[in-house]
Short mmCIF file of N, CA and C in Angstrom, two decimals:
data_model
loop_
_atom_site.label_atom_id
_atom_site.label_comp_id
_atom_site.label_asym_id
_atom_site.label_seq_id
_atom_site.Cartn_x
_atom_site.Cartn_y
_atom_site.Cartn_z
N MET A 1 -7.70 -77.15 293.52
CA MET A 1 -6.56 -76.56 294.20
C MET A 1 -6.61 -76.90 295.68
N LYS A 2 -5.48 -76.80 296.31
CA LYS A 2 -5.41 -77.11 297.73
C LYS A 2 -6.19 -76.06 298.53
N PRO A 3 -6.70 -76.44 299.69
CA PRO A 3 -7.43 -75.47 300.51
C PRO A 3 -6.60 -74.24 300.86
N ALA A 4 -5.31 -74.42 301.12
CA ALA A 4 -4.44 -73.28 301.45
C ALA A 4 -4.36 -72.29 300.29
N THR A 5 -4.27 -72.82 299.08
CA THR A 5 -4.21 -71.96 297.90
C THR A 5 -5.53 -71.21 297.72
N ALA A 6 -6.62 -71.92 297.86
CA ALA A 6 -7.94 -71.28 297.74
C ALA A 6 -8.13 -70.20 298.79
N ALA A 7 -7.72 -70.49 300.04
CA ALA A 7 -7.85 -69.50 301.11
C ALA A 7 -7.01 -68.26 300.80
N LYS A 8 -5.81 -68.48 300.30
CA LYS A 8 -4.94 -67.35 299.97
C LYS A 8 -5.56 -66.50 298.88
N LYS A 9 -6.10 -67.14 297.84
CA LYS A 9 -6.72 -66.41 296.74
C LYS A 9 -8.00 -65.70 297.18
N LEU A 10 -8.68 -66.26 298.17
CA LEU A 10 -9.91 -65.63 298.69
C LEU A 10 -9.60 -64.56 299.73
N GLY A 11 -8.34 -64.51 300.20
CA GLY A 11 -7.96 -63.51 301.20
C GLY A 11 -8.49 -63.82 302.57
N ILE A 12 -8.55 -65.11 302.91
CA ILE A 12 -9.06 -65.51 304.23
C ILE A 12 -8.03 -66.35 304.96
N TYR A 13 -8.18 -66.44 306.26
CA TYR A 13 -7.28 -67.19 307.14
C TYR A 13 -7.77 -68.63 307.20
N LEU A 14 -6.98 -69.56 306.66
CA LEU A 14 -7.40 -70.96 306.53
C LEU A 14 -7.84 -71.60 307.84
N PRO A 15 -7.11 -71.46 308.96
CA PRO A 15 -7.56 -72.12 310.19
C PRO A 15 -8.93 -71.65 310.70
N ALA A 16 -9.40 -70.50 310.22
CA ALA A 16 -10.71 -70.00 310.65
C ALA A 16 -11.85 -70.51 309.77
N THR A 17 -11.52 -71.22 308.72
CA THR A 17 -12.56 -71.73 307.81
C THR A 17 -13.18 -73.00 308.38
N PRO A 18 -14.35 -73.38 307.88
CA PRO A 18 -14.97 -74.64 308.33
C PRO A 18 -14.07 -75.84 308.02
N GLN A 19 -14.17 -76.86 308.82
CA GLN A 19 -13.33 -78.05 308.68
C GLN A 19 -13.47 -78.69 307.31
N GLU A 20 -14.70 -78.74 306.77
CA GLU A 20 -14.88 -79.37 305.46
C GLU A 20 -14.13 -78.61 304.36
N PHE A 21 -13.99 -77.28 304.50
CA PHE A 21 -13.21 -76.50 303.54
C PHE A 21 -11.72 -76.84 303.67
N GLN A 22 -11.26 -76.99 304.91
CA GLN A 22 -9.86 -77.29 305.16
C GLN A 22 -9.46 -78.69 304.70
N ASP A 23 -10.40 -79.60 304.70
CA ASP A 23 -10.10 -81.01 304.42
C ASP A 23 -10.24 -81.43 302.96
N SER A 24 -10.81 -80.60 302.12
CA SER A 24 -11.05 -81.04 300.74
C SER A 24 -10.47 -80.06 299.73
N ALA A 25 -10.09 -80.60 298.58
CA ALA A 25 -9.60 -79.77 297.49
C ALA A 25 -10.76 -78.96 296.91
N VAL A 26 -10.42 -77.83 296.33
CA VAL A 26 -11.43 -76.95 295.75
C VAL A 26 -11.24 -76.94 294.24
N THR A 27 -12.28 -77.28 293.50
CA THR A 27 -12.20 -77.25 292.05
C THR A 27 -12.30 -75.80 291.57
N ARG A 28 -11.95 -75.59 290.33
CA ARG A 28 -12.05 -74.24 289.77
C ARG A 28 -13.50 -73.77 289.76
N ALA A 29 -14.42 -74.68 289.49
CA ALA A 29 -15.84 -74.32 289.48
C ALA A 29 -16.31 -73.94 290.89
N GLU A 30 -15.89 -74.72 291.88
CA GLU A 30 -16.24 -74.40 293.27
C GLU A 30 -15.63 -73.06 293.69
N PHE A 31 -14.40 -72.82 293.28
CA PHE A 31 -13.74 -71.57 293.61
C PHE A 31 -14.48 -70.39 292.98
N ALA A 32 -14.85 -70.53 291.72
CA ALA A 32 -15.60 -69.48 291.04
C ALA A 32 -16.93 -69.23 291.74
N GLU A 33 -17.57 -70.30 292.19
CA GLU A 33 -18.84 -70.16 292.92
C GLU A 33 -18.63 -69.45 294.25
N LEU A 34 -17.54 -69.78 294.95
CA LEU A 34 -17.23 -69.10 296.22
C LEU A 34 -17.03 -67.61 296.01
N GLN A 35 -16.39 -67.25 294.90
CA GLN A 35 -16.17 -65.83 294.61
C GLN A 35 -17.46 -65.14 294.20
N ALA A 36 -18.25 -65.80 293.38
CA ALA A 36 -19.47 -65.19 292.87
C ALA A 36 -20.57 -65.12 293.92
N ASN A 37 -20.75 -66.19 294.68
CA ASN A 37 -21.80 -66.28 295.70
C ASN A 37 -21.21 -66.80 297.00
N PRO A 38 -20.50 -65.93 297.74
CA PRO A 38 -19.86 -66.43 298.96
C PRO A 38 -20.89 -66.89 300.00
N PRO A 39 -20.64 -68.08 300.60
CA PRO A 39 -21.52 -68.53 301.67
C PRO A 39 -21.36 -67.62 302.89
N GLU A 40 -22.26 -67.76 303.83
CA GLU A 40 -22.26 -66.88 305.00
C GLU A 40 -20.94 -66.93 305.76
N TRP A 41 -20.37 -68.13 305.94
CA TRP A 41 -19.10 -68.23 306.68
C TRP A 41 -17.99 -67.45 306.00
N LEU A 42 -17.96 -67.43 304.67
CA LEU A 42 -16.94 -66.70 303.94
C LEU A 42 -17.17 -65.19 304.06
N ALA A 43 -18.40 -64.77 303.91
CA ALA A 43 -18.73 -63.35 304.06
C ALA A 43 -18.38 -62.86 305.46
N GLU A 44 -18.68 -63.68 306.46
CA GLU A 44 -18.38 -63.31 307.85
C GLU A 44 -16.86 -63.22 308.08
N LEU A 45 -16.10 -64.17 307.55
CA LEU A 45 -14.65 -64.12 307.68
C LEU A 45 -14.07 -62.88 307.03
N ARG A 46 -14.57 -62.53 305.86
CA ARG A 46 -14.08 -61.33 305.18
C ARG A 46 -14.46 -60.07 305.95
N ARG A 47 -15.61 -60.10 306.59
CA ARG A 47 -16.12 -58.93 307.30
C ARG A 47 -15.42 -58.73 308.65
N THR A 48 -15.29 -59.80 309.44
CA THR A 48 -14.81 -59.64 310.81
C THR A 48 -13.46 -60.29 311.10
N GLY A 49 -13.01 -61.19 310.20
CA GLY A 49 -11.72 -61.85 310.43
C GLY A 49 -11.86 -63.07 311.28
N PRO A 50 -10.79 -63.64 311.71
CA PRO A 50 -9.43 -63.12 311.66
C PRO A 50 -8.91 -63.09 310.22
N HIS A 51 -8.06 -62.07 309.96
CA HIS A 51 -7.53 -61.85 308.62
C HIS A 51 -6.09 -62.34 308.55
N PRO A 52 -5.68 -62.90 307.40
CA PRO A 52 -4.29 -63.31 307.24
C PRO A 52 -3.37 -62.08 307.15
N ARG A 53 -2.09 -62.31 307.34
CA ARG A 53 -1.12 -61.21 307.38
C ARG A 53 -1.17 -60.28 306.16
N PRO A 54 -1.27 -60.78 304.92
CA PRO A 54 -1.32 -59.85 303.80
C PRO A 54 -2.53 -58.91 303.85
N VAL A 55 -3.65 -59.42 304.32
CA VAL A 55 -4.85 -58.59 304.43
C VAL A 55 -4.68 -57.57 305.56
N VAL A 56 -4.11 -58.00 306.68
CA VAL A 56 -3.85 -57.09 307.80
C VAL A 56 -2.92 -55.97 307.34
N ALA A 57 -1.85 -56.33 306.64
CA ALA A 57 -0.91 -55.33 306.16
C ALA A 57 -1.59 -54.34 305.22
N GLN A 58 -2.42 -54.86 304.33
CA GLN A 58 -3.13 -53.99 303.39
C GLN A 58 -4.07 -53.03 304.13
N LYS A 59 -4.80 -53.55 305.10
CA LYS A 59 -5.75 -52.71 305.84
C LYS A 59 -5.04 -51.65 306.69
N LEU A 60 -3.83 -51.97 307.16
CA LEU A 60 -3.05 -51.01 307.95
C LEU A 60 -2.21 -50.10 307.06
N ASN A 61 -2.18 -50.41 305.76
CA ASN A 61 -1.42 -49.63 304.79
C ASN A 61 0.08 -49.68 305.08
N ILE A 62 0.57 -50.90 305.38
CA ILE A 62 1.99 -51.13 305.61
C ILE A 62 2.38 -52.42 304.90
N SER A 63 3.66 -52.74 304.94
CA SER A 63 4.13 -53.98 304.33
C SER A 63 4.01 -55.14 305.32
N ILE A 64 4.12 -56.36 304.80
CA ILE A 64 4.10 -57.53 305.68
C ILE A 64 5.33 -57.52 306.58
N ALA A 65 6.47 -57.07 306.04
CA ALA A 65 7.68 -56.95 306.86
C ALA A 65 7.46 -55.93 307.97
N GLY A 66 6.71 -54.89 307.68
CA GLY A 66 6.39 -53.88 308.70
C GLY A 66 5.58 -54.47 309.84
N LEU A 67 4.69 -55.41 309.51
CA LEU A 67 3.93 -56.11 310.56
C LEU A 67 4.89 -56.84 311.49
N THR A 68 5.84 -57.55 310.89
CA THR A 68 6.81 -58.31 311.68
C THR A 68 7.64 -57.38 312.55
N ARG A 69 8.12 -56.29 311.95
CA ARG A 69 8.91 -55.32 312.74
C ARG A 69 8.09 -54.74 313.88
N GLY A 70 6.77 -54.62 313.67
CA GLY A 70 5.89 -54.09 314.71
C GLY A 70 5.48 -55.13 315.73
N GLY A 71 5.92 -56.36 315.55
CA GLY A 71 5.61 -57.41 316.51
C GLY A 71 4.29 -58.11 316.27
N ILE A 72 3.66 -57.87 315.13
CA ILE A 72 2.39 -58.52 314.81
C ILE A 72 2.71 -59.81 314.05
N THR A 73 2.53 -60.93 314.71
CA THR A 73 2.83 -62.21 314.07
C THR A 73 1.59 -63.08 313.91
N GLU A 74 0.52 -62.71 314.56
CA GLU A 74 -0.73 -63.48 314.51
C GLU A 74 -1.76 -62.74 313.67
N PRO A 75 -2.75 -63.47 313.13
CA PRO A 75 -3.83 -62.80 312.41
C PRO A 75 -4.61 -61.87 313.34
N LEU A 76 -5.16 -60.81 312.77
CA LEU A 76 -5.95 -59.87 313.55
C LEU A 76 -7.39 -59.83 313.04
N THR A 77 -8.30 -59.49 313.94
CA THR A 77 -9.69 -59.31 313.55
C THR A 77 -9.89 -57.89 313.05
N THR A 78 -11.02 -57.65 312.45
CA THR A 78 -11.34 -56.31 311.97
C THR A 78 -11.38 -55.32 313.13
N ALA A 79 -11.89 -55.74 314.28
CA ALA A 79 -11.96 -54.86 315.45
C ALA A 79 -10.56 -54.50 315.94
N GLU A 80 -9.65 -55.47 315.95
CA GLU A 80 -8.27 -55.20 316.38
C GLU A 80 -7.57 -54.25 315.41
N ILE A 81 -7.83 -54.41 314.12
CA ILE A 81 -7.25 -53.52 313.12
C ILE A 81 -7.80 -52.11 313.30
N ALA A 82 -9.11 -52.00 313.52
CA ALA A 82 -9.73 -50.69 313.74
C ALA A 82 -9.16 -50.01 314.97
N ALA A 83 -8.91 -50.78 316.03
CA ALA A 83 -8.33 -50.21 317.25
C ALA A 83 -6.92 -49.68 316.99
N LEU A 84 -6.14 -50.41 316.20
CA LEU A 84 -4.80 -49.94 315.86
C LEU A 84 -4.85 -48.66 315.02
N LEU A 85 -5.81 -48.59 314.11
CA LEU A 85 -5.93 -47.40 313.27
C LEU A 85 -6.47 -46.21 314.06
N ALA A 86 -7.33 -46.47 315.04
CA ALA A 86 -7.90 -45.39 315.85
C ALA A 86 -6.85 -44.74 316.75
N ALA A 87 -5.96 -45.55 317.30
CA ALA A 87 -4.90 -45.04 318.18
C ALA A 87 -3.59 -45.70 317.76
N PRO A 88 -3.01 -45.22 316.65
CA PRO A 88 -1.84 -45.91 316.11
C PRO A 88 -0.62 -45.81 317.04
N PRO A 89 0.00 -46.95 317.34
CA PRO A 89 1.23 -46.92 318.11
C PRO A 89 2.36 -46.32 317.25
N GLN A 90 3.44 -45.95 317.87
CA GLN A 90 4.55 -45.30 317.15
C GLN A 90 5.08 -46.16 316.00
N TRP A 91 5.19 -47.47 316.23
CA TRP A 91 5.72 -48.33 315.17
C TRP A 91 4.85 -48.30 313.93
N LEU A 92 3.53 -48.18 314.11
CA LEU A 92 2.61 -48.14 312.98
C LEU A 92 2.75 -46.83 312.21
N VAL A 93 2.91 -45.74 312.92
CA VAL A 93 3.11 -44.44 312.27
C VAL A 93 4.38 -44.48 311.41
N VAL A 94 5.45 -45.03 311.97
CA VAL A 94 6.73 -45.12 311.25
C VAL A 94 6.59 -46.03 310.03
N GLU A 95 5.96 -47.19 310.21
CA GLU A 95 5.81 -48.14 309.11
C GLU A 95 4.93 -47.58 307.99
N ARG A 96 3.90 -46.85 308.33
CA ARG A 96 3.05 -46.26 307.30
C ARG A 96 3.81 -45.22 306.50
N ALA A 97 4.63 -44.42 307.18
CA ALA A 97 5.45 -43.42 306.49
C ALA A 97 6.48 -44.10 305.59
N THR A 98 7.09 -45.16 306.09
CA THR A 98 8.07 -45.91 305.30
C THR A 98 7.42 -46.52 304.07
N HIS A 99 6.27 -47.13 304.27
CA HIS A 99 5.55 -47.77 303.16
C HIS A 99 5.15 -46.72 302.11
N ALA A 100 4.70 -45.57 302.55
CA ALA A 100 4.32 -44.50 301.62
C ALA A 100 5.54 -44.02 300.83
N ALA A 101 6.68 -43.90 301.49
CA ALA A 101 7.90 -43.46 300.81
C ALA A 101 8.35 -44.48 299.77
N VAL A 102 8.26 -45.75 300.11
CA VAL A 102 8.65 -46.81 299.17
C VAL A 102 7.72 -46.81 297.96
N ARG A 103 6.43 -46.69 298.19
CA ARG A 103 5.48 -46.64 297.08
C ARG A 103 5.72 -45.42 296.20
N SER A 104 6.00 -44.27 296.82
CA SER A 104 6.27 -43.05 296.08
C SER A 104 7.51 -43.19 295.21
N GLU A 105 8.56 -43.77 295.76
CA GLU A 105 9.79 -43.98 295.01
C GLU A 105 9.57 -44.96 293.85
N ALA A 106 8.82 -46.02 294.10
CA ALA A 106 8.53 -46.99 293.04
C ALA A 106 7.75 -46.32 291.91
N LYS A 107 6.82 -45.46 292.24
CA LYS A 107 6.05 -44.73 291.23
C LYS A 107 6.96 -43.78 290.46
N ARG A 108 7.85 -43.10 291.15
CA ARG A 108 8.78 -42.17 290.50
C ARG A 108 9.65 -42.92 289.49
N VAL A 109 10.18 -44.07 289.88
CA VAL A 109 11.02 -44.87 289.00
C VAL A 109 10.23 -45.35 287.79
N LYS A 110 9.01 -45.82 288.03
CA LYS A 110 8.16 -46.30 286.93
C LYS A 110 7.87 -45.16 285.95
N ASP A 111 7.55 -43.98 286.48
CA ASP A 111 7.26 -42.83 285.63
C ASP A 111 8.51 -42.41 284.85
N ALA A 112 9.67 -42.46 285.48
CA ALA A 112 10.92 -42.09 284.81
C ALA A 112 11.21 -43.05 283.66
N LYS A 113 10.96 -44.34 283.88
CA LYS A 113 11.16 -45.33 282.81
C LYS A 113 10.20 -45.07 281.65
N LYS A 114 8.95 -44.75 281.99
CA LYS A 114 7.95 -44.48 280.96
C LYS A 114 8.34 -43.23 280.16
N ASP A 115 8.82 -42.19 280.85
CA ASP A 115 9.25 -40.97 280.18
C ASP A 115 10.46 -41.23 279.29
N ALA A 116 11.39 -42.08 279.77
CA ALA A 116 12.57 -42.42 278.97
C ALA A 116 12.17 -43.16 277.71
N LYS A 117 11.19 -44.05 277.80
CA LYS A 117 10.72 -44.79 276.62
C LYS A 117 10.07 -43.81 275.62
N LYS A 118 9.29 -42.86 276.14
CA LYS A 118 8.66 -41.87 275.26
C LYS A 118 9.72 -41.04 274.54
N ALA A 119 10.73 -40.61 275.30
CA ALA A 119 11.81 -39.80 274.71
C ALA A 119 12.57 -40.62 273.67
N GLU A 120 12.82 -41.88 273.95
CA GLU A 120 13.51 -42.77 273.01
C GLU A 120 12.69 -42.93 271.74
N GLY A 121 11.39 -43.04 271.88
CA GLY A 121 10.51 -43.19 270.72
C GLY A 121 10.50 -41.94 269.86
N LYS A 122 10.63 -40.76 270.45
CA LYS A 122 10.64 -39.49 269.68
C LYS A 122 11.94 -39.30 268.92
N LYS A 123 13.03 -39.88 269.42
CA LYS A 123 14.34 -39.73 268.77
C LYS A 123 14.41 -40.48 267.45
N THR A 124 13.71 -41.60 267.38
CA THR A 124 13.81 -42.43 266.17
C THR A 124 12.76 -42.14 265.17
#
């Protein structure tokens, strides 16, 4: 697979990886080995960053669109994420509430569909 695909699946920021990783394709066996026994550079990237936008959004408990609305367009390090969580700016508070409401509504809809299927099954 391409290095960008491997980086995405590993949850790491491609430009922060070693040059040899960026320049060569990753086989499925190599990818499995990276997941099973991550080298020090991979462990360090996962630990301290910089993290790609999906990982930043997950750690902040907001959506990727929420990051953009908050003006975060660059990858963040673990320390920068911790600083945002320690003293959340207003935009982060709003985005976290919005994200929680969206997740809650999605769960409600999913549960309603499941209950409707159960009710349909009892009728027949």
